[in-house]
Amino acid sequence: MTKPVRNPTEPLRTRHVFLDTEVYRRAGFNISNTPFALLAKQIEEGRVALHVTDITLAETHRQLKEAALVMAAEAKRLARDFNRIAQLTGEGNVTVKDVDGSDLGEKAWTGFIDALIKRFRSHSVLALEIPARGVFDRYFAGTPPFDHRGSKEFPDAFVVEALARYCKSNEISMYVVSGDTALRKAVGEHATLLALETIEDILAAATAEGGGDFEAIADEIFAAPGFDDQLTEAIAADLDFLDFAYCGSLSDVSVLGAQLDEIVSVDGYDVAAFDDTKIGLILQANTVLAVRLHFVDETELRDKDDDIIPTEVETTIRTLVRLKIYVSIDLRTLRFMETELLTRDVIVE
């Protein structure tokens, strides 16, 4: 495996950080996962201050409730389908607790807000109070985030305007983290706002500020016996959590699962955490996955009455996938302590 290169990272230019709704949604609203846990530590140590807006919270509340309703409905469907299969065994139905999706969504929202206040010590910025005239001036002028025909990014426009005014009145600058290209372009219109794409970018910048000969430490880790095996095991253990979207030419395809076929290379990394006993790295690994597909064969098979007989087929295809994974490594033994696959969505063609 070729030697990975540390991604170029500049230290934090400001400690103030805003996370777009898209960041929370991309994490499945699980703000207890590894990146958020590392962010909480940076906040606790005073390196980072997290900001939220009322519009962002309203969007998150709606999307979290919608996600809970979908998951509750899916749980009911799976229970029903499972019991249909179980009937073939002669066993009774398995009792599955009925989940109230609306109630689940509200309880999840309460937990989300509680974590933002107590664990992340978030600061509130009021975006709903921003005068509409300035935002509509941007809309009619076609400036970001309204630079695409038909764009109606009004919530984002109000959020960006509120953050810019907050920074100006408090004489600070602020990172705005979002995977939304239109929002990042709007951020670029303001001198006090700095656009980043992922929460990992913030973690890398916060760690870069702490100094340390990270390249030498990382080189030792990558050269250690067993590193490749540990990385293979870590990736393979989390593949069940990937969400696959098939975009190829086959019909009625469902992805049954995947196995790690090969790690082609690890070509980049960021340092996300560091102390006297361990280091946390975010690795970018180019892998080949063996993905199992179930689909309907379009080849028409006809019986004597000229009726089409559908044919269901399973096959495995190999696809190149770039995965991002977090690994925490014991500096004494160079063994992996904690791992989490950060990539969640994979497109299969």
CSV table of C-alpha atoms in Angstrom, one decimal, residues 34-237:
chain,number,residue,atom,x,y,z
A,34,THR,CA,-17.6,9.8,16.6
A,35,PRO,CA,-17.3,13.1,14.7
A,36,PHE,CA,-19.8,14.8,17.0
A,37,ALA,CA,-18.2,13.3,20.1
A,38,LEU,CA,-14.8,14.7,19.0
A,39,LEU,CA,-16.4,18.1,18.4
A,40,ALA,CA,-17.9,18.0,21.9
A,41,LYS,CA,-14.4,17.5,23.3
A,42,GLN,CA,-13.1,20.5,21.3
A,43,ILE,CA,-16.0,22.6,22.7
A,44,GLU,CA,-15.3,21.3,26.3
A,45,GLU,CA,-11.6,22.3,25.9
A,46,GLY,CA,-12.6,25.8,24.6
A,47,ARG,CA,-11.2,25.5,21.1
A,48,VAL,CA,-14.6,25.6,19.4
A,49,ALA,CA,-17.9,27.4,20.1
A,50,LEU,CA,-21.0,26.0,18.3
A,51,HIS,CA,-23.8,28.3,17.0
A,52,VAL,CA,-27.3,27.4,15.9
A,53,THR,CA,-30.1,29.4,14.3
A,54,ASP,CA,-33.8,29.2,15.0
A,55,ILE,CA,-34.4,28.4,11.3
A,56,THR,CA,-31.9,25.5,11.5
A,57,LEU,CA,-33.6,24.1,14.5
A,58,ALA,CA,-37.0,24.4,12.9
A,59,GLU,CA,-35.8,22.5,9.8
A,60,THR,CA,-34.1,19.9,11.9
A,61,HIS,CA,-37.2,19.4,14.0
A,62,ARG,CA,-39.3,18.8,10.9
A,63,GLN,CA,-36.8,16.5,9.2
A,64,LEU,CA,-36.2,14.5,12.4
A,65,LYS,CA,-40.0,13.9,12.8
A,66,GLU,CA,-40.3,12.9,9.2
A,67,ALA,CA,-37.4,10.4,9.6
A,68,ALA,CA,-39.0,8.9,12.7
A,69,LEU,CA,-42.3,8.4,10.9
A,70,VAL,CA,-40.6,6.7,8.0
A,71,MET,CA,-38.6,4.4,10.3
A,72,ALA,CA,-41.7,3.5,12.4
A,73,ALA,CA,-43.6,2.6,9.2
A,74,GLU,CA,-40.7,0.5,8.0
A,75,ALA,CA,-40.5,-1.3,11.3
A,76,LYS,CA,-44.2,-2.3,11.0
A,77,ARG,CA,-43.6,-3.4,7.4
A,78,LEU,CA,-40.6,-5.6,8.4
A,79,ALA,CA,-42.5,-7.1,11.3
A,80,ARG,CA,-45.4,-8.0,8.9
A,81,ASP,CA,-43.2,-9.5,6.3
A,82,PHE,CA,-41.2,-11.4,8.9
A,83,ASN,CA,-44.4,-13.0,10.3
A,84,ARG,CA,-45.5,-14.0,6.8
A,85,ILE,CA,-42.3,-16.0,6.4
A,86,ALA,CA,-42.5,-17.3,10.0
A,87,GLN,CA,-45.9,-18.9,9.2
A,88,LEU,CA,-44.0,-21.4,7.0
A,89,THR,CA,-42.3,-22.8,10.1
A,90,GLY,CA,-45.5,-23.4,11.9
A,91,GLU,CA,-44.5,-21.0,14.7
A,92,GLY,CA,-46.7,-18.3,16.0
A,93,ASN,CA,-46.3,-14.6,15.1
A,94,VAL,CA,-43.4,-12.7,16.7
A,95,THR,CA,-44.7,-9.9,18.8
A,96,VAL,CA,-43.2,-6.6,17.8
A,97,LYS,CA,-43.8,-3.5,19.9
A,98,ASP,CA,-45.9,-1.0,18.0
A,99,VAL,CA,-43.9,2.2,17.5
A,100,ASP,CA,-45.7,5.6,17.5
A,101,GLY,CA,-43.7,7.5,14.9
A,102,SER,CA,-44.9,10.9,15.9
A,103,ASP,CA,-44.2,10.3,19.6
A,104,LEU,CA,-40.8,8.8,18.7
A,105,GLY,CA,-40.0,11.9,16.7
A,106,GLU,CA,-40.9,14.3,19.5
A,107,LYS,CA,-38.8,12.3,22.0
A,108,ALA,CA,-35.9,12.2,19.7
A,109,TRP,CA,-36.2,16.0,19.2
A,110,THR,CA,-36.2,16.5,23.0
A,111,GLY,CA,-33.0,14.5,23.2
A,112,PHE,CA,-31.4,16.4,20.3
A,113,ILE,CA,-32.1,19.8,21.9
A,114,ASP,CA,-30.9,18.6,25.3
A,115,ALA,CA,-27.6,17.5,23.8
A,116,LEU,CA,-27.2,20.8,21.9
A,117,ILE,CA,-27.7,22.8,25.1
A,118,LYS,CA,-25.9,20.6,27.7
A,119,ARG,CA,-23.2,18.8,25.8
A,120,PHE,CA,-22.5,21.2,22.9
A,121,ARG,CA,-23.2,24.4,24.8
A,122,SER,CA,-24.7,25.9,21.6
A,123,HIS,CA,-25.2,29.7,21.2
A,124,SER,CA,-28.5,30.8,19.5
A,125,VAL,CA,-28.6,33.2,16.6
A,126,LEU,CA,-32.0,34.5,15.6
A,127,ALA,CA,-32.6,34.3,11.8
A,128,LEU,CA,-36.3,34.6,11.8
A,129,GLU,CA,-36.0,38.3,12.9
A,130,ILE,CA,-33.9,39.3,9.9
A,131,PRO,CA,-35.6,41.9,7.7
A,132,ALA,CA,-36.8,40.3,4.5
A,133,ARG,CA,-35.8,43.2,2.2
A,134,GLY,CA,-32.1,42.4,2.0
A,135,VAL,CA,-32.9,38.7,1.3
A,136,PHE,CA,-35.4,39.6,-1.4
A,137,ASP,CA,-32.9,42.0,-3.0
A,138,ARG,CA,-30.5,39.0,-3.3
A,139,TYR,CA,-33.3,36.9,-4.8
A,140,PHE,CA,-34.2,39.5,-7.5
A,141,ALA,CA,-30.5,40.1,-8.2
A,142,GLY,CA,-29.9,36.4,-8.6
A,143,THR,CA,-26.9,36.4,-6.2
A,144,PRO,CA,-26.1,33.3,-4.1
A,145,PRO,CA,-27.9,31.3,-2.9
A,146,PHE,CA,-30.3,32.4,-5.6
A,147,ASP,CA,-27.9,32.2,-8.6
A,148,HIS,CA,-29.6,29.1,-10.2
A,149,ARG,CA,-32.8,29.5,-12.2
A,150,GLY,CA,-35.8,28.7,-10.1
A,151,SER,CA,-33.8,28.6,-6.8
A,152,LYS,CA,-35.9,29.2,-3.7
A,153,GLU,CA,-33.3,28.9,-1.0
A,154,PHE,CA,-35.0,31.3,1.4
A,155,PRO,CA,-34.3,29.5,4.7
A,156,ASP,CA,-30.5,29.3,3.8
A,157,ALA,CA,-30.5,33.0,2.7
A,158,PHE,CA,-32.0,34.1,6.0
A,159,VAL,CA,-29.6,31.9,7.9
A,160,VAL,CA,-26.5,33.3,6.1
A,161,GLU,CA,-27.7,36.9,6.5
A,162,ALA,CA,-28.3,36.3,10.3
A,163,LEU,CA,-24.8,34.8,10.8
A,164,ALA,CA,-23.1,37.6,8.9
A,165,ARG,CA,-24.9,40.2,10.9
A,166,TYR,CA,-24.1,38.4,14.2
A,167,CYS,CA,-20.4,38.2,13.3
A,168,LYS,CA,-20.4,41.9,12.3
A,169,SER,CA,-22.1,43.0,15.6
A,170,ASN,CA,-19.8,40.9,17.7
A,171,GLU,CA,-16.6,41.6,15.6
A,172,ILE,CA,-15.9,37.9,15.0
A,173,SER,CA,-15.7,35.5,12.0
A,174,MET,CA,-17.4,32.1,11.8
A,175,TYR,CA,-17.1,28.8,10.0
A,176,VAL,CA,-20.2,27.7,8.2
A,177,VAL,CA,-20.2,24.0,7.6
A,178,SER,CA,-22.4,22.5,4.9
A,179,GLY,CA,-22.4,20.0,2.1
A,180,ASP,CA,-24.8,22.3,0.2
A,181,THR,CA,-22.9,24.0,-2.6
A,182,ALA,CA,-25.4,26.9,-2.9
A,183,LEU,CA,-25.2,27.7,0.8
A,184,ARG,CA,-21.4,27.7,0.7
A,185,LYS,CA,-21.4,30.0,-2.3
A,186,ALA,CA,-23.7,32.4,-0.3
A,187,VAL,CA,-21.3,32.2,2.6
A,188,GLY,CA,-18.5,33.3,0.2
A,189,GLU,CA,-20.3,36.6,-0.3
A,190,HIS,CA,-19.5,37.6,3.3
A,191,ALA,CA,-16.0,38.4,4.5
A,192,THR,CA,-16.8,37.3,8.1
A,193,LEU,CA,-18.0,33.8,7.1
A,194,LEU,CA,-15.7,30.9,6.1
A,195,ALA,CA,-17.2,28.0,4.2
A,196,LEU,CA,-16.2,24.3,5.0
A,197,GLU,CA,-17.9,21.2,3.7
A,198,THR,CA,-17.7,18.6,6.6
A,199,ILE,CA,-17.5,18.5,10.3
A,200,GLU,CA,-14.2,16.5,9.8
A,201,ASP,CA,-12.7,19.7,8.3
A,202,ILE,CA,-13.3,21.5,11.6
A,203,LEU,CA,-11.8,18.7,13.6
A,204,ALA,CA,-8.7,18.6,11.4
A,205,ALA,CA,-8.2,22.4,11.7
A,206,ALA,CA,-8.7,22.3,15.5
A,207,THR,CA,-6.1,19.5,15.8
A,208,ALA,CA,-3.7,21.3,13.5
A,209,GLU,CA,-3.8,24.2,15.9
A,210,GLY,CA,-2.4,22.0,18.7
A,211,GLY,CA,0.9,21.3,16.9
A,212,GLY,CA,2.8,18.0,17.2
A,213,ASP,CA,4.9,16.0,14.7
A,214,PHE,CA,1.8,14.2,13.3
A,215,GLU,CA,3.4,13.2,10.1
A,216,ALA,CA,6.2,11.2,11.9
A,217,ILE,CA,3.6,9.5,14.1
A,218,ALA,CA,1.3,8.7,11.2
A,219,ASP,CA,4.2,7.3,9.2
A,220,GLU,CA,5.1,4.9,12.1
A,221,ILE,CA,1.5,3.8,12.3
A,222,PHE,CA,1.1,3.1,8.6
A,223,ALA,CA,4.4,1.1,8.6
A,224,ALA,CA,3.5,-1.0,11.7
A,225,PRO,CA,3.0,-4.7,11.2
A,226,GLY,CA,-0.7,-5.5,11.1
A,227,PHE,CA,-1.9,-2.0,10.1
A,228,ASP,CA,-3.4,-3.3,6.8
A,229,ASP,CA,-5.1,-6.2,8.6
A,230,GLN,CA,-6.6,-3.9,11.2
A,231,LEU,CA,-7.9,-1.5,8.6
A,232,THR,CA,-9.4,-4.3,6.6
A,233,GLU,CA,-11.2,-5.7,9.7
A,234,ALA,CA,-12.4,-2.2,10.7
A,235,ILE,CA,-14.0,-1.5,7.3
A,236,ALA,CA,-15.5,-4.9,7.0
A,237,ALA,CA,-17.1,-4.7,10.4
